[in-house]
Tab-separated table of C-alpha atoms in Angstrom:
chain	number	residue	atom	x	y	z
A	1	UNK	CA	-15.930	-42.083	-60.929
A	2	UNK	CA	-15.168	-39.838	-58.185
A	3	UNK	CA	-15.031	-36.073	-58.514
A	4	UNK	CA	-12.140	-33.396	-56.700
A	5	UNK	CA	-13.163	-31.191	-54.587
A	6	UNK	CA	-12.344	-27.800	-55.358
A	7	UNK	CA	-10.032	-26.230	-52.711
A	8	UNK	CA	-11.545	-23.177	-50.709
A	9	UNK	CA	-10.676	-20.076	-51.922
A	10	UNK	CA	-10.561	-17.156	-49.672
A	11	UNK	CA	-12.109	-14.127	-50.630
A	12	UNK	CA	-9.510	-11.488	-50.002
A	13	UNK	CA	-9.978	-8.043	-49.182
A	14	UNK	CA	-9.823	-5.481	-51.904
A	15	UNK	CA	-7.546	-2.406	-50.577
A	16	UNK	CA	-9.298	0.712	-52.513
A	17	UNK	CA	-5.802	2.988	-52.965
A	18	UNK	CA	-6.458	6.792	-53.520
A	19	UNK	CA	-4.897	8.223	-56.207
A	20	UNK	CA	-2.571	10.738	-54.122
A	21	UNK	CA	-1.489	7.614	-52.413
A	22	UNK	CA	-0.908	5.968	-55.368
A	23	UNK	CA	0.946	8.255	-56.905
A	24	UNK	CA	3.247	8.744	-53.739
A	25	UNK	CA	4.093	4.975	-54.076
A	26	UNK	CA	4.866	4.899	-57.747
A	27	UNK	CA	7.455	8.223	-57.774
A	28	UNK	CA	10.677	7.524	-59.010
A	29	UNK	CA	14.142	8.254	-58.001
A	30	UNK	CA	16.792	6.851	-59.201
A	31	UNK	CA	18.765	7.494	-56.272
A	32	UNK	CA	16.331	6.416	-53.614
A	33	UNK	CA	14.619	3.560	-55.446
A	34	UNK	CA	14.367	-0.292	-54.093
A	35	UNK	CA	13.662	-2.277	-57.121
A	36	UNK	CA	13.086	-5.530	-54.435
A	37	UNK	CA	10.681	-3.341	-52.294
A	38	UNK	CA	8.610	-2.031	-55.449
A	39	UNK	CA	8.237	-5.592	-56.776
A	40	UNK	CA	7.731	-7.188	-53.186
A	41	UNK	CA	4.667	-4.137	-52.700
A	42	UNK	CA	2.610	-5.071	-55.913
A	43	UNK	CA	3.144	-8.610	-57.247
A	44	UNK	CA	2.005	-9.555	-53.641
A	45	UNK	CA	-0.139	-12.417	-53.984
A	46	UNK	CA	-1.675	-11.752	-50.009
A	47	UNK	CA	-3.952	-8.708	-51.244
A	48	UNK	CA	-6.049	-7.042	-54.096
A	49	UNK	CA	-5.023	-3.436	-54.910
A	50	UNK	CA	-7.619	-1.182	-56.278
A	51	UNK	CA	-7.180	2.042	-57.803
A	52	UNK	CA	-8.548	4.236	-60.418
A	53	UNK	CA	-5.372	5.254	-62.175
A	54	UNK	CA	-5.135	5.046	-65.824
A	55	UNK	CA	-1.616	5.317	-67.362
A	56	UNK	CA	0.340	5.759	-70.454
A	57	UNK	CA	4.050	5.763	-71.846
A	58	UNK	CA	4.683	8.487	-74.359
A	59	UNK	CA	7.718	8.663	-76.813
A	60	UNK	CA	9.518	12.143	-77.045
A	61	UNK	CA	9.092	13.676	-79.927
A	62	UNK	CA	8.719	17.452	-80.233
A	63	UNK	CA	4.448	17.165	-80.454
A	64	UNK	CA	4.673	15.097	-77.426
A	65	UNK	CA	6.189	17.205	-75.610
A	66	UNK	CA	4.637	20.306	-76.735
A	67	UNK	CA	1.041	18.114	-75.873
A	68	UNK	CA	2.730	17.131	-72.557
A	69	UNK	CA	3.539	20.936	-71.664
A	70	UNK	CA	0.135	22.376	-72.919
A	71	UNK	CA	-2.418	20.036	-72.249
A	72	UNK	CA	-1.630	17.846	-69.430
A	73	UNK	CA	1.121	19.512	-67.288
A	74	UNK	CA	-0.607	21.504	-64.785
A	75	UNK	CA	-4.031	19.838	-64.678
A	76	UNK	CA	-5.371	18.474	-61.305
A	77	UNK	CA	-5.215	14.709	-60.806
A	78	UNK	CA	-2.750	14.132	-63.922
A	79	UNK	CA	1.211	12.882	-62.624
A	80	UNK	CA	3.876	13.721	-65.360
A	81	UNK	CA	7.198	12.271	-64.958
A	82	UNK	CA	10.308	12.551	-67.284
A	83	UNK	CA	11.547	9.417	-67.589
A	84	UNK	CA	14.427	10.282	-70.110
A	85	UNK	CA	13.204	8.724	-73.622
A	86	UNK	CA	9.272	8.592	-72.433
A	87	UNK	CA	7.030	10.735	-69.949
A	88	UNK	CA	4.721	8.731	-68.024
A	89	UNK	CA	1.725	10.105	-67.470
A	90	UNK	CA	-0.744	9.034	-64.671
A	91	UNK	CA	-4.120	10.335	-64.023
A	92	UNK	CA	-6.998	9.547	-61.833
A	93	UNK	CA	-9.950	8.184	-63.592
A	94	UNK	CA	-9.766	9.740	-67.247
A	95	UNK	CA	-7.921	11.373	-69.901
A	96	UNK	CA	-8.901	13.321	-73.002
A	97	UNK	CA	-7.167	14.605	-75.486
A	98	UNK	CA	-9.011	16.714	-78.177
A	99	UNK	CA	-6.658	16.644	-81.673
A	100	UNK	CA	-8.663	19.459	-82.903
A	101	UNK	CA	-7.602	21.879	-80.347
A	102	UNK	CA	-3.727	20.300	-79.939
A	103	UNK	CA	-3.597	20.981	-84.378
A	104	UNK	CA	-5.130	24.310	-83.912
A	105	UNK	CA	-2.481	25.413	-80.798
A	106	UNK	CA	0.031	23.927	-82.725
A	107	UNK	CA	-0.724	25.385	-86.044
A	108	UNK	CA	0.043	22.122	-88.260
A	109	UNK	CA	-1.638	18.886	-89.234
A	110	UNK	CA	-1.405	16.766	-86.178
A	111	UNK	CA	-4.525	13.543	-85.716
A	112	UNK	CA	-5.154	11.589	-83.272
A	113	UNK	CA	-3.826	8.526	-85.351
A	114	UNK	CA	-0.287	10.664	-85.595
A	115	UNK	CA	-0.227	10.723	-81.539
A	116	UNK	CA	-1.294	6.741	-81.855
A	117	UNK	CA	2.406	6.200	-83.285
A	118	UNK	CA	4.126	7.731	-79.891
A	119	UNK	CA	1.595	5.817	-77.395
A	120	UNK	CA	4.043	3.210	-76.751
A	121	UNK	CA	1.576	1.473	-73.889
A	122	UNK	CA	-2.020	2.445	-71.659
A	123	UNK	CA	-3.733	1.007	-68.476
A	124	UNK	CA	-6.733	1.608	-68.570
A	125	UNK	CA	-9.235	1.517	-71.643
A	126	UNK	CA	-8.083	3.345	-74.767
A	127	UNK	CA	-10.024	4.194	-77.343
A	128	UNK	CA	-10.546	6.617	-80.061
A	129	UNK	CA	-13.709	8.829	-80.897
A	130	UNK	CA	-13.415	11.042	-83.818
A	131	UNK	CA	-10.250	13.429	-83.154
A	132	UNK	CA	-10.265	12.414	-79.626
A	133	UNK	CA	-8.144	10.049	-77.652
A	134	UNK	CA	-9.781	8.986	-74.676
A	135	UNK	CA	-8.403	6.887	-71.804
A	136	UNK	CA	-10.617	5.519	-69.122
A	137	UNK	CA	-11.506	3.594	-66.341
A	138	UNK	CA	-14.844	3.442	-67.496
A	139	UNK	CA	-16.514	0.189	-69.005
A	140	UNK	CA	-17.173	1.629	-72.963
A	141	UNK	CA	-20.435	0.220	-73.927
A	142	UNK	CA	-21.586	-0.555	-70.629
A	143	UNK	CA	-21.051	2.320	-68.463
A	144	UNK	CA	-20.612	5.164	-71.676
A	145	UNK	CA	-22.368	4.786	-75.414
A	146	UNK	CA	-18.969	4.665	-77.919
A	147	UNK	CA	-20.728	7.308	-79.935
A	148	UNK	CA	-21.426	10.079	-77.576
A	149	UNK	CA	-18.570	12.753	-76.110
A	150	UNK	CA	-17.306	11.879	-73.247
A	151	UNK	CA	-17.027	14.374	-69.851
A	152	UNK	CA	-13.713	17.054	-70.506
């Protein structure tokens, strides 16, 4: 019986992207955008792109965008952009949303499981704790203990 070699695989550089840089590359405008050129930058196979960007697709409804306005617009290291029927949001390592302050600022019933129905898609790890919605880069369980409150 003879065995295959395995072919050599090259370790490849990893390319560590800030998140200013990152965010410069993902802008959109409809105008000025190059669908080929976005899709030729990152599905290239010839490098590993590294970033600490999390990311999530929000539907419009009038909570959303009262969230949107009040408790992400505005805040360092958090990229909003209107994208018609859905804001994407992008922000550089974390984000936290506390459903006990967003019901008490907007002075109705409003969980953490009713945001859950306009999430529409994440990068990054989601997960809920209590009345929080947390989205990370962080490794849950390895790097942060599920139970405990995460950094604000």
């Amino acid at each position: 019986m003879t065995t295959k070699k395995k072919p050599d695989i090259e370790i490849e550089k990893v390319e560590n992207v800030s998140h200013e840089d990152h965010i410069k590359e993902i802008q959109y405008d409809e105008d000025t955008f190059d669908a080929q050129a976005f899709q030729d930058k990152f599905l290239s196979q010839d490098k590993i792109r590294s970033t600490n960007s999390v990311a999530m697709a929000l539907m419009k409804t009038e909570e959303i965008e009262f969230i949107v306005e009040e408790f992400l617009a505005g805040k360092e290291n958090i990229y909003i952009e209107d994208r018609a029927s859905f804001y994407y949001v992008d922000a550089d390592t974390e984000v936290v949303l506390d459903f006990d302050e967003i019901e008490e600022a907007l002075g109705r019933p409003y969980s953490v499981y009713d945001f859950l129905v306009n999430l529409s898609t994440t990068v990054g790890r989601a997960m809920t704790v209590g009345n929080k919605f947390i989205l990370t880069t962080r490794l849950v369980g390895i790097e942060m203990d599920v139970d405990t409150q995460p950094k604000d």
